[in-house]
mmCIF file of C-alpha atoms and ligand atoms in Angstrom:
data_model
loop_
_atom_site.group_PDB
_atom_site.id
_atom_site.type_symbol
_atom_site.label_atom_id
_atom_site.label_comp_id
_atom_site.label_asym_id
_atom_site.label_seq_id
_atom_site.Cartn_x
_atom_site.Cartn_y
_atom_site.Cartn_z
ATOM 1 C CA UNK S 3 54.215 134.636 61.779
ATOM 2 C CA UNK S 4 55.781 137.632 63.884
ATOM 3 C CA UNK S 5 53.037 140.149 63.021
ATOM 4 C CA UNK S 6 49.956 137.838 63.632
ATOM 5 C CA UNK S 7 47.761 137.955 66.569
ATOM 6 C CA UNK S 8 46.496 134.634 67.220
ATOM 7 C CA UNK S 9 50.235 133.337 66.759
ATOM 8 C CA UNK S 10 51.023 136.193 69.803
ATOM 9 C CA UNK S 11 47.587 134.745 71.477
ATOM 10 C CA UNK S 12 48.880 131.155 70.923
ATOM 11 C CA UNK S 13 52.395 131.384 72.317
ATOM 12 C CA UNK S 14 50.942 133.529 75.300
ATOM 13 C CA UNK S 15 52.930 137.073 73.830
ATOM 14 C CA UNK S 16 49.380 138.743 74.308
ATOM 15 C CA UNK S 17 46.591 138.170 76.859
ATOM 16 C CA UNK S 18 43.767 136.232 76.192
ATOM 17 C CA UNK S 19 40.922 134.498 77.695
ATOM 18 C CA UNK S 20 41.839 130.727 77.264
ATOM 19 C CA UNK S 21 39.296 128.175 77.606
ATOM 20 C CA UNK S 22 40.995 125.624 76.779
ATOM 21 C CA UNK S 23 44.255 124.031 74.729
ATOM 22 C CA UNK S 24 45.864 121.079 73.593
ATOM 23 C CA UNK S 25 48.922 120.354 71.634
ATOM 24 C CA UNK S 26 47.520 121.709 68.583
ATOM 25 C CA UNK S 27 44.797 124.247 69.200
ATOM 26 C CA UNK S 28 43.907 127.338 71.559
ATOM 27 C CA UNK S 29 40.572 127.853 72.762
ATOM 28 C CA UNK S 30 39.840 131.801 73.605
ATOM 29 C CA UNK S 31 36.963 134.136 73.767
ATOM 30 C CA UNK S 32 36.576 136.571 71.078
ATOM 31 C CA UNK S 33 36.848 139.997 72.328
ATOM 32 C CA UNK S 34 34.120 141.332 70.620
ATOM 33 C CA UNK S 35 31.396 138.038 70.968
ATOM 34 C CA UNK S 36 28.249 138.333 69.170
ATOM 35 C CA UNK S 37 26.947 135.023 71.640
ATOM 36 C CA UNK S 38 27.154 134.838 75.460
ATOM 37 C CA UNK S 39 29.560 131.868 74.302
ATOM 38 C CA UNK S 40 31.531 133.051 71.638
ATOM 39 C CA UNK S 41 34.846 131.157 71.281
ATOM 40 C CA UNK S 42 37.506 130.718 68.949
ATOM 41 C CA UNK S 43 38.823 127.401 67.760
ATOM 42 C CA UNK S 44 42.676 128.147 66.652
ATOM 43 C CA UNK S 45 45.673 126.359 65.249
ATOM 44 C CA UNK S 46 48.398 126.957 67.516
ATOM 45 C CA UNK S 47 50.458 126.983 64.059
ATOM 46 C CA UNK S 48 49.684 129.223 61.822
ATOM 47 C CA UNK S 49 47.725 128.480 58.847
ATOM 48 C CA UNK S 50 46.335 131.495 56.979
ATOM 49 C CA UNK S 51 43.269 129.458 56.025
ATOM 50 C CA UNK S 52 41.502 126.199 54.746
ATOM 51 C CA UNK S 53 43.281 126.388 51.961
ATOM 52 C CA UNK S 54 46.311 125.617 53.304
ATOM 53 C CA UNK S 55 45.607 123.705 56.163
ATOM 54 C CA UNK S 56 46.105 119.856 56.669
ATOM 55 C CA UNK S 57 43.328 117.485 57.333
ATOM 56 C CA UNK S 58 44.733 116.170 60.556
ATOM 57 C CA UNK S 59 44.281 119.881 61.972
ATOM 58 C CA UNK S 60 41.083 120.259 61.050
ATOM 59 C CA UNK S 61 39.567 116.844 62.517
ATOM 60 C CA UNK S 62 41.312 117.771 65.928
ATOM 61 C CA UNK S 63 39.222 121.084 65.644
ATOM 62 C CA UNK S 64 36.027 119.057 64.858
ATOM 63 C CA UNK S 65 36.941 116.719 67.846
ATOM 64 C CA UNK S 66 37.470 120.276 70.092
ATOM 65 C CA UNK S 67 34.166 121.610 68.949
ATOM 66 C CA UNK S 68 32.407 118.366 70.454
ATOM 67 C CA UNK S 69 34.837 118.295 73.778
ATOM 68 C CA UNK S 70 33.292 121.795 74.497
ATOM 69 C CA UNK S 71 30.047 120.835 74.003
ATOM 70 C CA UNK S 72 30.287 117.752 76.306
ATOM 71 C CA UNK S 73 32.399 120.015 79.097
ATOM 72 C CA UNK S 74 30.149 123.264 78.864
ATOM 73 C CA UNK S 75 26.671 120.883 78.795
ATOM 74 C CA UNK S 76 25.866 122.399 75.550
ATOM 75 C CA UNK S 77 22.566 121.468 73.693
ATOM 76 C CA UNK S 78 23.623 123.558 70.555
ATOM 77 C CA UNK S 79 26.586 125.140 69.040
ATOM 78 C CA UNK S 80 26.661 127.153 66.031
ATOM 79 C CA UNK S 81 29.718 127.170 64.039
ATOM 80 C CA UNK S 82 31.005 129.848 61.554
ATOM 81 C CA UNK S 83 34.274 130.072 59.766
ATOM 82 C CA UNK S 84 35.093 132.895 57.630
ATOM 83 C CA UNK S 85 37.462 132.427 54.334
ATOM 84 C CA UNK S 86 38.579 135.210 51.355
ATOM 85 C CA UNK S 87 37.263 138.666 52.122
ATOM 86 C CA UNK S 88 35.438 137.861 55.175
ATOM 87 C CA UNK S 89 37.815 136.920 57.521
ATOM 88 C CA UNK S 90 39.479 139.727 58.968
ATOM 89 C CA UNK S 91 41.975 137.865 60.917
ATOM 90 C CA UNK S 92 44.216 135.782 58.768
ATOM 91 C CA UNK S 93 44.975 132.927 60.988
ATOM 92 C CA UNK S 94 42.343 130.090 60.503
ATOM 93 C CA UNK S 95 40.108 130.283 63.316
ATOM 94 C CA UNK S 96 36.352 128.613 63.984
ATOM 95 C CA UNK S 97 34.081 130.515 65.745
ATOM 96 C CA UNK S 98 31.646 128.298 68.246
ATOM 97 C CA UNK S 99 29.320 130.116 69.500
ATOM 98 C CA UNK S 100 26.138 128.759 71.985
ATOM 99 C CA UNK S 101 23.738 130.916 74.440
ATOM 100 C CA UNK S 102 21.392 132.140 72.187
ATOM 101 C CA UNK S 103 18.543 130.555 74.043
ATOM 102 C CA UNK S 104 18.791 129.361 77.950
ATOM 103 C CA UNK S 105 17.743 126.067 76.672
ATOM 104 C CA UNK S 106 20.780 126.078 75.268
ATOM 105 C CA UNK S 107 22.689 124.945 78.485
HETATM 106 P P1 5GP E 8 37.039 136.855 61.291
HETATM 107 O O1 5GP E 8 38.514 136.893 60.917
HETATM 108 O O2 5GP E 8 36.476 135.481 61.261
HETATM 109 O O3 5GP E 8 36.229 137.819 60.514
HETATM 110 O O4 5GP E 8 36.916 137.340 62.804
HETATM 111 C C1 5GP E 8 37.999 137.498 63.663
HETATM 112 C C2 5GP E 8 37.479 137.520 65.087
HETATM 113 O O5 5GP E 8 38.584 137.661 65.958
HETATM 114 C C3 5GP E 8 36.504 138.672 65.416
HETATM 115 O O6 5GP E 8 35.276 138.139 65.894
HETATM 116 C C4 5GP E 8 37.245 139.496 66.466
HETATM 117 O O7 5GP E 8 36.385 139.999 67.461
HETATM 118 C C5 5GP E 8 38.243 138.505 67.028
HETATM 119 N N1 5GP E 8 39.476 139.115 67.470
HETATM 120 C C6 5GP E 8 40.261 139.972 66.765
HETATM 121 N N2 5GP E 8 41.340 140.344 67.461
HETATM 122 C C7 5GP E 8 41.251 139.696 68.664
HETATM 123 C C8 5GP E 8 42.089 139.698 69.823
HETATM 124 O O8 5GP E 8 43.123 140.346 69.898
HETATM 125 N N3 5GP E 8 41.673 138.933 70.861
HETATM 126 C C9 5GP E 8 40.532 138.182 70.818
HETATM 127 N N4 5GP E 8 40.217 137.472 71.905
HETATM 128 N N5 5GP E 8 39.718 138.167 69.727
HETATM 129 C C10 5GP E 8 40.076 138.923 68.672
HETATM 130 ZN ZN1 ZN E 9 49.161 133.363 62.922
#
């Protein structure tokens, strides 16, 4: 999709802060976090939501959430995924977010 921004994010047309990435999926930080870890978990094809997104893509994303946990030490995560008239960015993205507490790391 020419006029989406996590496509542009994905294929490196606009700056972001990548974590991580894999074949299918970007890692970046959300620009505006509400967490001192506030990433997104993104296709690197675009999918405007669950609804149209394959089940292969979404276990790699569960597999993601737990490789960042392991990397970053994490002893929580909090997931949330917005669908329908609250998600503002229409590119399926997971937000994993962690920090709220220093126990946390
Ligand atoms: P949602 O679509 O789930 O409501 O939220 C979209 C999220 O994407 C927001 O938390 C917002 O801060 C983030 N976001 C929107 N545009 C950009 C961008 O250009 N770069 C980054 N890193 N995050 C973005
Ligand atoms: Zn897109």
């Amino acid at each position: 999709m020419t006029d989406c921004i996590f496509c542009k994010i994905a294929r490196k047309k606009i700056p972001a802060e990548v974590i991580t990435e894999s074949e299918d999926l970007v890692v970046f930080k959300d620009n505006q976090p509400n967490a001192p870890i506030h990433y997104l978990i993104v296709p690197k094809k675009h999918y405007e939501s669950f609804s149209d997104v394959s089940d292969d893509i979404l276990i790699k994303m569960k597999e993601m959430m737990l490789t960042l946990a392991k990397e970053k030490e994490l002893k929580a995560f909090r997931i949330v995924a917005n669908w329908g008239d609250y998600q503002a960015v229409k590119h399926l993205h997971i937000h994993f977010t962690s920090g709220f507490k220093k126990e946390d790391y």
